[in-house]
Coordinates of C-alpha atoms and ligand atoms in Angstrom, one line a residue:
X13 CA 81.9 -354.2 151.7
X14 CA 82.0 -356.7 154.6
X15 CA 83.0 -355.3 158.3
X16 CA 83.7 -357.2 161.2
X17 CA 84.0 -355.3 164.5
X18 CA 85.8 -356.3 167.9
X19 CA 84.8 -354.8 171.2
X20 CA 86.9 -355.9 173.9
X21 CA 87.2 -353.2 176.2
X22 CA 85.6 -353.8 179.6
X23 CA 84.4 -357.0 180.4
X24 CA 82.2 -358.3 177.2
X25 CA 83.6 -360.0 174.2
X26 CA 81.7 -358.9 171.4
X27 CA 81.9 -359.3 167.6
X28 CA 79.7 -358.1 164.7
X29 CA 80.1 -358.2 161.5
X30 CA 77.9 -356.4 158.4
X31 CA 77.4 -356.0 155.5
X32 CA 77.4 -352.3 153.7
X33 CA 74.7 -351.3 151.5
X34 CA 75.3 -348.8 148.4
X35 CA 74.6 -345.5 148.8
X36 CA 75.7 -342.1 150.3
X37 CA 74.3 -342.7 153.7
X38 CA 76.1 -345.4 156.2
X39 CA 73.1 -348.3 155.6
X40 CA 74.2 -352.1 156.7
X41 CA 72.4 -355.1 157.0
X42 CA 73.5 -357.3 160.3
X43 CA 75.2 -361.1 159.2
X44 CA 76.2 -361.8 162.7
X45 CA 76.4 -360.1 166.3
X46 CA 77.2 -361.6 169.5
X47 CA 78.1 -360.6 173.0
X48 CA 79.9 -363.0 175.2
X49 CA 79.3 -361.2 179.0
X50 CA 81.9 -362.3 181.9
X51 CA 79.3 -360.6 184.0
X52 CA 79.1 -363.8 186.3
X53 CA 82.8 -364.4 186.8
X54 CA 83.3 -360.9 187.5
X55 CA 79.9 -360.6 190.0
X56 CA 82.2 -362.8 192.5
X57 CA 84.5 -359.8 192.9
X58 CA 81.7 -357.3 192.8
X59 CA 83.4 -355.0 189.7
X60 CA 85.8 -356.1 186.8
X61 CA 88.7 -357.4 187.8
X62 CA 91.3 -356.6 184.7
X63 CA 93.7 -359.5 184.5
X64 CA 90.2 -361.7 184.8
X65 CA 89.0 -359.8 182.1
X66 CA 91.7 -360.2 179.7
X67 CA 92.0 -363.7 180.2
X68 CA 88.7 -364.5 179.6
X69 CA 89.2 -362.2 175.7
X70 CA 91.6 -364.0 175.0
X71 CA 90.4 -367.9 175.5
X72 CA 86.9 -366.5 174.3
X73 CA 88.1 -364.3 171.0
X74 CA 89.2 -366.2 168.6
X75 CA 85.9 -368.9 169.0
X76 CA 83.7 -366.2 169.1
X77 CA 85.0 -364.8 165.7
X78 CA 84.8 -368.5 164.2
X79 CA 81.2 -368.5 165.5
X80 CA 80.3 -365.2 163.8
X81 CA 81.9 -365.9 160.7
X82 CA 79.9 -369.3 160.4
X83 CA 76.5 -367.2 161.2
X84 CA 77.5 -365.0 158.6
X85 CA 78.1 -367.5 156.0
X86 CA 81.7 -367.2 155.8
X87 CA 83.8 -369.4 157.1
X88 CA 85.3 -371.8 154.4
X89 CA 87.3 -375.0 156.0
X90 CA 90.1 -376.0 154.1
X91 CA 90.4 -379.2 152.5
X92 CA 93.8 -379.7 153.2
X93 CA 95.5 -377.9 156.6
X94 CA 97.5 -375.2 155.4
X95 CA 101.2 -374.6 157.2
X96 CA 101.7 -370.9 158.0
X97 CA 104.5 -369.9 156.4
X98 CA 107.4 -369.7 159.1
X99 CA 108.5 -365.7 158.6
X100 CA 104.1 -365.6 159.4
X101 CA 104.7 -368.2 162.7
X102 CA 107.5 -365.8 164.1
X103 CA 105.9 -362.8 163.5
X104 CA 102.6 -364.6 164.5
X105 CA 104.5 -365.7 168.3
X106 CA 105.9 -362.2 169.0
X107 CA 102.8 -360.6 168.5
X108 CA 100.6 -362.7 170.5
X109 CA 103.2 -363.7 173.3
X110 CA 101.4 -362.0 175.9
X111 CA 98.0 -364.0 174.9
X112 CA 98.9 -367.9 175.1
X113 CA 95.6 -369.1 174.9
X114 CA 94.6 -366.8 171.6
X115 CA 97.9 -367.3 169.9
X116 CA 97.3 -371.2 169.8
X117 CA 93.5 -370.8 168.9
X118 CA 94.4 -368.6 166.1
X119 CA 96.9 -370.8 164.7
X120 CA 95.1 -373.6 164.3
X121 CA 91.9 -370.9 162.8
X122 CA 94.7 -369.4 160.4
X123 CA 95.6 -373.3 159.6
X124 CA 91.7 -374.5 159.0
X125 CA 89.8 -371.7 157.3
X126 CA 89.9 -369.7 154.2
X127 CA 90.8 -366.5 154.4
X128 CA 87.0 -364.7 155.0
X129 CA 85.6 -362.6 152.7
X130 CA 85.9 -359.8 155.3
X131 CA 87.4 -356.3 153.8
X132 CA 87.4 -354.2 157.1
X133 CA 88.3 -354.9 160.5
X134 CA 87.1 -352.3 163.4
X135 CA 88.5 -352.4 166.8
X136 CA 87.9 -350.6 169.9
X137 CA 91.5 -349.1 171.0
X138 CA 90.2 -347.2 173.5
X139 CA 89.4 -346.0 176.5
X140 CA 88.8 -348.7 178.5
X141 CA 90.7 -351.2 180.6
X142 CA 94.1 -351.5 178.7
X143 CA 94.9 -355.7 179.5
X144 CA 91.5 -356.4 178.0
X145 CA 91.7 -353.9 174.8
X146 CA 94.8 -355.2 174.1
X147 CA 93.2 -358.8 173.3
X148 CA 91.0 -357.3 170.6
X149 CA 93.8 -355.1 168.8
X150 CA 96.0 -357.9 168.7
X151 CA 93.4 -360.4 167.3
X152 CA 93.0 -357.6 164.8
X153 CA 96.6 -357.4 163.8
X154 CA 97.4 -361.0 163.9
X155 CA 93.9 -360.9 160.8
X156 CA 95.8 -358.5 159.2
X157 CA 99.0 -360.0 159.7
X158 CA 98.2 -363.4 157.8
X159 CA 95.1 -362.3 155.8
X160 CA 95.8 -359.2 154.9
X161 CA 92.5 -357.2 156.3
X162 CA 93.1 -353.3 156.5
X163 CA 92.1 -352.8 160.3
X164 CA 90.4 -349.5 161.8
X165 CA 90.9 -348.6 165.7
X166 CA 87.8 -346.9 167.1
X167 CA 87.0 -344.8 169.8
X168 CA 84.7 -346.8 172.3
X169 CA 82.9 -343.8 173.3
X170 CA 82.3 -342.6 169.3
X171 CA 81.1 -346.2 169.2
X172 CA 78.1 -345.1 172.0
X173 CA 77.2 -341.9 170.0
X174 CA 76.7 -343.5 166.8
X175 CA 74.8 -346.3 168.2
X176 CA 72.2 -344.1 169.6
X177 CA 71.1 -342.0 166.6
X178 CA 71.3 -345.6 164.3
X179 CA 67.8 -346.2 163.0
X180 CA 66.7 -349.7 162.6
X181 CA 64.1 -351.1 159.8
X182 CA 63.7 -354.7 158.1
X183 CA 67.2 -355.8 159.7
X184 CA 69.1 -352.8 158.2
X185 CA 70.5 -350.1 160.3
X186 CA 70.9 -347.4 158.9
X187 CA 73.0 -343.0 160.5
X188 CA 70.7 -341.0 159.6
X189 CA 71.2 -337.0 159.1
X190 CA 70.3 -335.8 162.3
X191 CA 70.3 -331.9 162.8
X192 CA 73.5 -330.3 164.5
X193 CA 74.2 -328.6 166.7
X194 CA 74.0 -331.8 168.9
X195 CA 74.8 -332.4 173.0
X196 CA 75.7 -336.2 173.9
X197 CA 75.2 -336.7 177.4
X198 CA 77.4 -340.1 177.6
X199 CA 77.1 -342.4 180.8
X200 CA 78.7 -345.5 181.2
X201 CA 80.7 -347.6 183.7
X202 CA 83.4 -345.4 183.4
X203 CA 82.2 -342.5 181.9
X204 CA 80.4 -339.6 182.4
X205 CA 80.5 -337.1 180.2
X206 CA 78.2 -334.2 178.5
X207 CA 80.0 -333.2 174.8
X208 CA 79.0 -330.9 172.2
X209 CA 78.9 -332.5 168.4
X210 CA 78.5 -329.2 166.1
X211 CA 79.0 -331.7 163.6
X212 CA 79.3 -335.5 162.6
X213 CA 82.5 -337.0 164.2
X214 CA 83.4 -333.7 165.5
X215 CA 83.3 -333.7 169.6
X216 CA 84.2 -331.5 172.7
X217 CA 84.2 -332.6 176.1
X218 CA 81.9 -329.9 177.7
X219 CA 81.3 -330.9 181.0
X220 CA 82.3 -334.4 183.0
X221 CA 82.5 -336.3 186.3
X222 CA 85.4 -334.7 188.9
X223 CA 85.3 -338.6 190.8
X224 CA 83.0 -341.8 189.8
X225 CA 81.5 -342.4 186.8
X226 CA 77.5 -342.9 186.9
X227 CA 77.1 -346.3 186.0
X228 CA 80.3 -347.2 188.7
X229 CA 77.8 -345.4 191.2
X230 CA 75.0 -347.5 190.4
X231 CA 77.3 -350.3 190.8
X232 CA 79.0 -348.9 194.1
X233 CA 75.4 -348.5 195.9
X234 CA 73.9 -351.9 194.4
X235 CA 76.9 -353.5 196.5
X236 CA 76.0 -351.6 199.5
X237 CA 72.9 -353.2 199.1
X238 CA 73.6 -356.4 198.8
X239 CA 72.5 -356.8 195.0
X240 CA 74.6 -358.4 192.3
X241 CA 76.9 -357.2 190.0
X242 CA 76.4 -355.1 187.5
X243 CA 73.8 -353.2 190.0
X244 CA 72.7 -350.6 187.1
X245 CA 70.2 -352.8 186.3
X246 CA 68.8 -354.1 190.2
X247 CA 68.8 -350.9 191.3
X248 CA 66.6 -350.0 188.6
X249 CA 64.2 -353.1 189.0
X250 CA 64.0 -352.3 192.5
X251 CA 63.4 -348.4 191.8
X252 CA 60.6 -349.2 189.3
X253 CA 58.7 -351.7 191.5
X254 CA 59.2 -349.2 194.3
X255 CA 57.5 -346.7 192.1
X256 CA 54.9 -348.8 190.8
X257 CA 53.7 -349.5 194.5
X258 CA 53.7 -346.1 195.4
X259 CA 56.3 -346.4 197.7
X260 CA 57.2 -342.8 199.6
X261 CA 60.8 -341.8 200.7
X262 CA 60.9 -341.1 204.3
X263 CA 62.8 -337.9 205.0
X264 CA 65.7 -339.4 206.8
X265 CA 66.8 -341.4 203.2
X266 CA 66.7 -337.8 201.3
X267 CA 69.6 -338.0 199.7
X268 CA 71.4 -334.8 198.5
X269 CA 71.6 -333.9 194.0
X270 CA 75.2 -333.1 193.7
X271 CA 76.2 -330.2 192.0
X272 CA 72.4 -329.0 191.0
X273 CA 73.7 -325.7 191.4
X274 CA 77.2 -325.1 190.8
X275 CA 76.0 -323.0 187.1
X276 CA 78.4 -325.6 185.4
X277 CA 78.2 -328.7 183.1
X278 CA 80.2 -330.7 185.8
X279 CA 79.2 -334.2 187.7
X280 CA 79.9 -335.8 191.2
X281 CA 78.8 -339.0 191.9
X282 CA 81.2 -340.1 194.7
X283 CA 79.2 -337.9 197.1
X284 CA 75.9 -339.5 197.0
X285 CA 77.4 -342.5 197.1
X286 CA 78.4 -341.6 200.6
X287 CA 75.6 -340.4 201.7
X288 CA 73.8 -343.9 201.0
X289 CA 76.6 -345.5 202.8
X290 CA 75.8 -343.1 205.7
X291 CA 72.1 -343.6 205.5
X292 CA 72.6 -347.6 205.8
X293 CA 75.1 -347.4 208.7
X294 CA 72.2 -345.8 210.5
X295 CA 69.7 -348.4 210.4
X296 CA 70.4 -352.0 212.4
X297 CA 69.7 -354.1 209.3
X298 CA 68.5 -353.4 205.7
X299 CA 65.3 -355.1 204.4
X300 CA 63.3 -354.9 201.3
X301 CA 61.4 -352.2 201.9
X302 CA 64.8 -350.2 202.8
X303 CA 66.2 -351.1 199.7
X304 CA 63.6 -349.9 197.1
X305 CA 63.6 -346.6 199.1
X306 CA 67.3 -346.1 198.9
X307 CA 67.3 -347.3 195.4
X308 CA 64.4 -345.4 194.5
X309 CA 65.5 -342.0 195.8
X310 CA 69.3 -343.0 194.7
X311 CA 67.9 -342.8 191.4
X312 CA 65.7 -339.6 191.4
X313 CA 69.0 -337.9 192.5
X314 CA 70.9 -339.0 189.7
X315 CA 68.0 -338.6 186.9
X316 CA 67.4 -335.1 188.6
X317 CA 71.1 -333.6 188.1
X318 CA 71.7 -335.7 185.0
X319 CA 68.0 -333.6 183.3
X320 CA 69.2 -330.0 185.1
X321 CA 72.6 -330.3 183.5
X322 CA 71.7 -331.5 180.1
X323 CA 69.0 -328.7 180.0
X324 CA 71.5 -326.6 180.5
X325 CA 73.9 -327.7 178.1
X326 CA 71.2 -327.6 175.3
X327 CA 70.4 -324.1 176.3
X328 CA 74.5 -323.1 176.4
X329 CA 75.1 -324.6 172.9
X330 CA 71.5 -324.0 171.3
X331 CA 71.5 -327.8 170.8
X332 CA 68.8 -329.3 168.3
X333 CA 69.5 -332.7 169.5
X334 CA 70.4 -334.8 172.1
X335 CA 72.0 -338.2 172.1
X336 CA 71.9 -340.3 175.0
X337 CA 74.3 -343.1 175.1
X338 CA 76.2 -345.7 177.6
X339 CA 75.2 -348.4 179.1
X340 CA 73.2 -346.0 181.6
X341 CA 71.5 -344.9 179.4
X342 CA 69.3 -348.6 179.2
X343 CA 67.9 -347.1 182.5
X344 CA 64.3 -346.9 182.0
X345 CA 63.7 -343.7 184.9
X346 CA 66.6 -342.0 182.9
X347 CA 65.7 -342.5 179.8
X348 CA 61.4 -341.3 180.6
X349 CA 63.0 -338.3 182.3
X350 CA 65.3 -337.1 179.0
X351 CA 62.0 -338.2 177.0
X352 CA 60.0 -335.6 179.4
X353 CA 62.6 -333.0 178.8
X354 CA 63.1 -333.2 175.0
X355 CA 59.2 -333.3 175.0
X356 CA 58.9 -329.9 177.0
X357 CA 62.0 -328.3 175.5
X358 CA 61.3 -329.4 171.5
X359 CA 64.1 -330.6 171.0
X360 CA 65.1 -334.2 169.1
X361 CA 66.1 -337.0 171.3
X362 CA 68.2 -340.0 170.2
X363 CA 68.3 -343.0 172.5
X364 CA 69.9 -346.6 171.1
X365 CA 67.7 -349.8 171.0
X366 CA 67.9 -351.2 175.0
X367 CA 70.3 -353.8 173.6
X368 CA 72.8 -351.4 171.9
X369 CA 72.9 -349.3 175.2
X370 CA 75.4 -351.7 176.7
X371 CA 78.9 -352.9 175.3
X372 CA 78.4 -354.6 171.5
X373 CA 80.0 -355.0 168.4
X374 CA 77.4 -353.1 166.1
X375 CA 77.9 -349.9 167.8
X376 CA 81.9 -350.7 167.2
X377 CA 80.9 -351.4 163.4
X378 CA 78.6 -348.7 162.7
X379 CA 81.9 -346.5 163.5
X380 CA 84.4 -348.5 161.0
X381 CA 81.9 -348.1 158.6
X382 CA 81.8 -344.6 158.7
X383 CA 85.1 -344.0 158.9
X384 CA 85.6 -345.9 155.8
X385 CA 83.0 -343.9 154.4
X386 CA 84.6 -340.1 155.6
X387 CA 88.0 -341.9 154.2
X388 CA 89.8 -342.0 157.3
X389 CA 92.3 -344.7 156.1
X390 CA 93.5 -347.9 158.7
X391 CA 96.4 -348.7 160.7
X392 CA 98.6 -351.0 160.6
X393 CA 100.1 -349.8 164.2
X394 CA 97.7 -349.8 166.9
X395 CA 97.9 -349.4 170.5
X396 CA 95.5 -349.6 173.8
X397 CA 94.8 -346.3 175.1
X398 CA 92.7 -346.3 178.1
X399 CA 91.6 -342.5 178.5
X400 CA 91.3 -341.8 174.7
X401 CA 88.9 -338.8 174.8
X402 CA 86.2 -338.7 172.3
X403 CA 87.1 -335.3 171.7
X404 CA 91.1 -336.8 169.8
X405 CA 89.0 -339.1 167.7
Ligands
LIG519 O1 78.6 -348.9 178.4 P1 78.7 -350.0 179.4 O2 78.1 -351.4 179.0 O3 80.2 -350.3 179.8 C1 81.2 -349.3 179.9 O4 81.6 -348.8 178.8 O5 81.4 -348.9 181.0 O6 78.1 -349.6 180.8 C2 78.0 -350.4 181.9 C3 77.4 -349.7 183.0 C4 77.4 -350.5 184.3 O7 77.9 -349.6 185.3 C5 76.0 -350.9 184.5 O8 75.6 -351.0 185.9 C6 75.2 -349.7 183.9 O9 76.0 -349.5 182.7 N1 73.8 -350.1 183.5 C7 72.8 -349.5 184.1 C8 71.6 -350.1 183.5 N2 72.1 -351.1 182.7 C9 73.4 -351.0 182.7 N3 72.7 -348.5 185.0 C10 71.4 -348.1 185.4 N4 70.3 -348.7 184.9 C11 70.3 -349.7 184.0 N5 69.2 -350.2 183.5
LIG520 ZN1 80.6 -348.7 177.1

């Protein structure tokens, strides 16, 4: 069984396809996975900017599939161009009329190549920003419109679950059994969410942000000082080097931990994000040395309230594990402080691989595949839904 996965939902175009090994656990071997970021275009505008987004899916989709399918040793080119039948063409047109630049790439794919050996398709439907995952469900359907591939929609957020408790040996990846009850404590760009997983695929939103999400804080503060888009990443450089030169926060940049002690599971970034703003308004200009204290102490306050509640939510739901996942969750502070914390609690910790923490296909993949598996059968209707909950998965 051969998968290929689309992720399309923020601003990476990723694809991924595997290769399923037999057996009763979800095992694959990786034939090709590559993310194409937009980070750059999108660093002008200091976030994503959606119809930017979009665009760039769709004049980048359909070549990045070609690309993956060649990697993977499956892209035959026709010896003769073959004409798409014209009920295909019509139905081909209204389904692609909203993406110009992907409808005429794919024709001329459909026209060239073989139909792949590919038996699966998987493709994030959710949540996310709508414009952009509309590109991927619509590459999907137009595969399964003219080759005839059963396609999956997947839950991005399922997609960051799974790809933190995949193991990893000899190029095979493997979901192990992990023991249950579980906590996910999931931070992204746009989410921030603790959940309880009693079980496999089951999930309950248990505790979440009331305003920004933790990574769209990161990002926020990163702009405040200057640094480039995404700023999840410079803040944490800066942080680190801060902590490595034994750098001490003066009083006047103590920054508040939000919600330490309201007894729930609840978060609230937009708060401290303030409070940075107000310590920079203070000071004439910002230097260096500024910025790896603000940074620094930024990040305590979010590591601090992000250890409190989880301990707390493994205590609640007598959690055996915890899985970390989102593309905060590559944050090397964050990720020592949850080690700490599983270490002193005994409980199992799952963290993904630093390059499955951000957006990719294989996290996308690892999903289709075990939905195949649990016989969840495919759609032929699919539709964008930007706040699908992991919980209606
Ligand atoms: O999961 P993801 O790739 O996209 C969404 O689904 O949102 O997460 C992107 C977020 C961005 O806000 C980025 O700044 C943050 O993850 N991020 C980090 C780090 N690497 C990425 N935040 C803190 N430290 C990092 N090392
Ligand atoms: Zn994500």
């Amino acid at each position: 069984m051969i998968l290929l996965s689309i992720e399309t939902s923020c601003d990476e175009t990723a694809i991924c396809i595997v290769k399923r090994m037999r057996g009763k656990s979800v095992r694959f071997e990786v034939l090709s996975h590559k993310v194409l970021s937009q980070v750059d275009l999108h660093a002008q505008y200091g976030g994503v900017f959606p119809a930017l987004a979009k665009r760039e899916h769709s004049k980048a989709l359909t070549q990045l599939i070609a690309t993956c399918l060649e990697e993977a040793g499956l892209l035959v080119q026709r010896t003769n161009t073959h004409h798409i039948p014209n009920a295909s063409r019509k139905k081909l047109d209204i389904l692609l009329e909203r993406e110009p630049d992907m409808l005429s790439a794919m024709k001329i794919m459909f026209e060239e190549i073989q139909k792949p050996a590919i038996d699966a398709i998987a493709v994030t439907s959710g949540p996310g920003l709508e414009p952009a995952l509309w590109v991927g469900i619509n590459g999907a359907l137009a595969m399964n419109m003219i080759w005839d591939i059963p396609v999956y929609p997947i839950n991005h957020m399922e997609g960051h679950v799974i790809a933190s408790i995949l193991t990893h040996k000899d190029e095979c990846y493997e979901i192990p059994a992990i023991e249950f009850p579980a906590c996910a404590l999931l931070i992204s760009g746009g989410h921030t969410e603790l959940v309880r997983v009693p079980k496999l695929r089951s999930y309950k939103v248990i505790g979440k942000t009331r305003d920004d999400a933790v990574g769209e804080a990161f990002d926020k503060v990163a702009r405040m000082l200057e640094l480039p888009y995404p700023g999840g990443p410079q803040i944490s450089k800066l942080a680190e080097s801060a902590r490595k030169e034994g750098i001490v926060v003066d009083d006047h940049f103590k920054l508040p931990r939000p919600m330490l002690h309201t007894g729930d599971l609840n978060f609230s970034c937009s708060g401290l994000k303030t409070a940075v703003l107000t310590r920079i308004h203070k000071l004439e200009s910002v230097d260096d040395l500024t910025k790896k204290k603000l940074a620094l102490e930024f990040e305590n306050s979010i590591a601090d309230v992000l250890v409190a509640k989880v301990k707390q939510a493994m205590y609640e739901n007598k959690a055996k594990s915890l899985i970390v996942g989102g593309g905060v969750s590559a944050n090397t502070h964050i990720r020592k402080s949850l080690k700490k914390l599983s270490e002193e609690e005994a409980f199992e910790l799952f963290l993904p691989e630093k390059n499955l923490s951000t957006d990719n296909g294989l996290m996308i993949a690892s999903v289709g595949l075990l939905h195949i598996t649990e016989g969840i059968k495919p759609r032929t209707k699919i539709k964008a839904n930007g706040s699908w909950s992991v919980e209606d998965c």
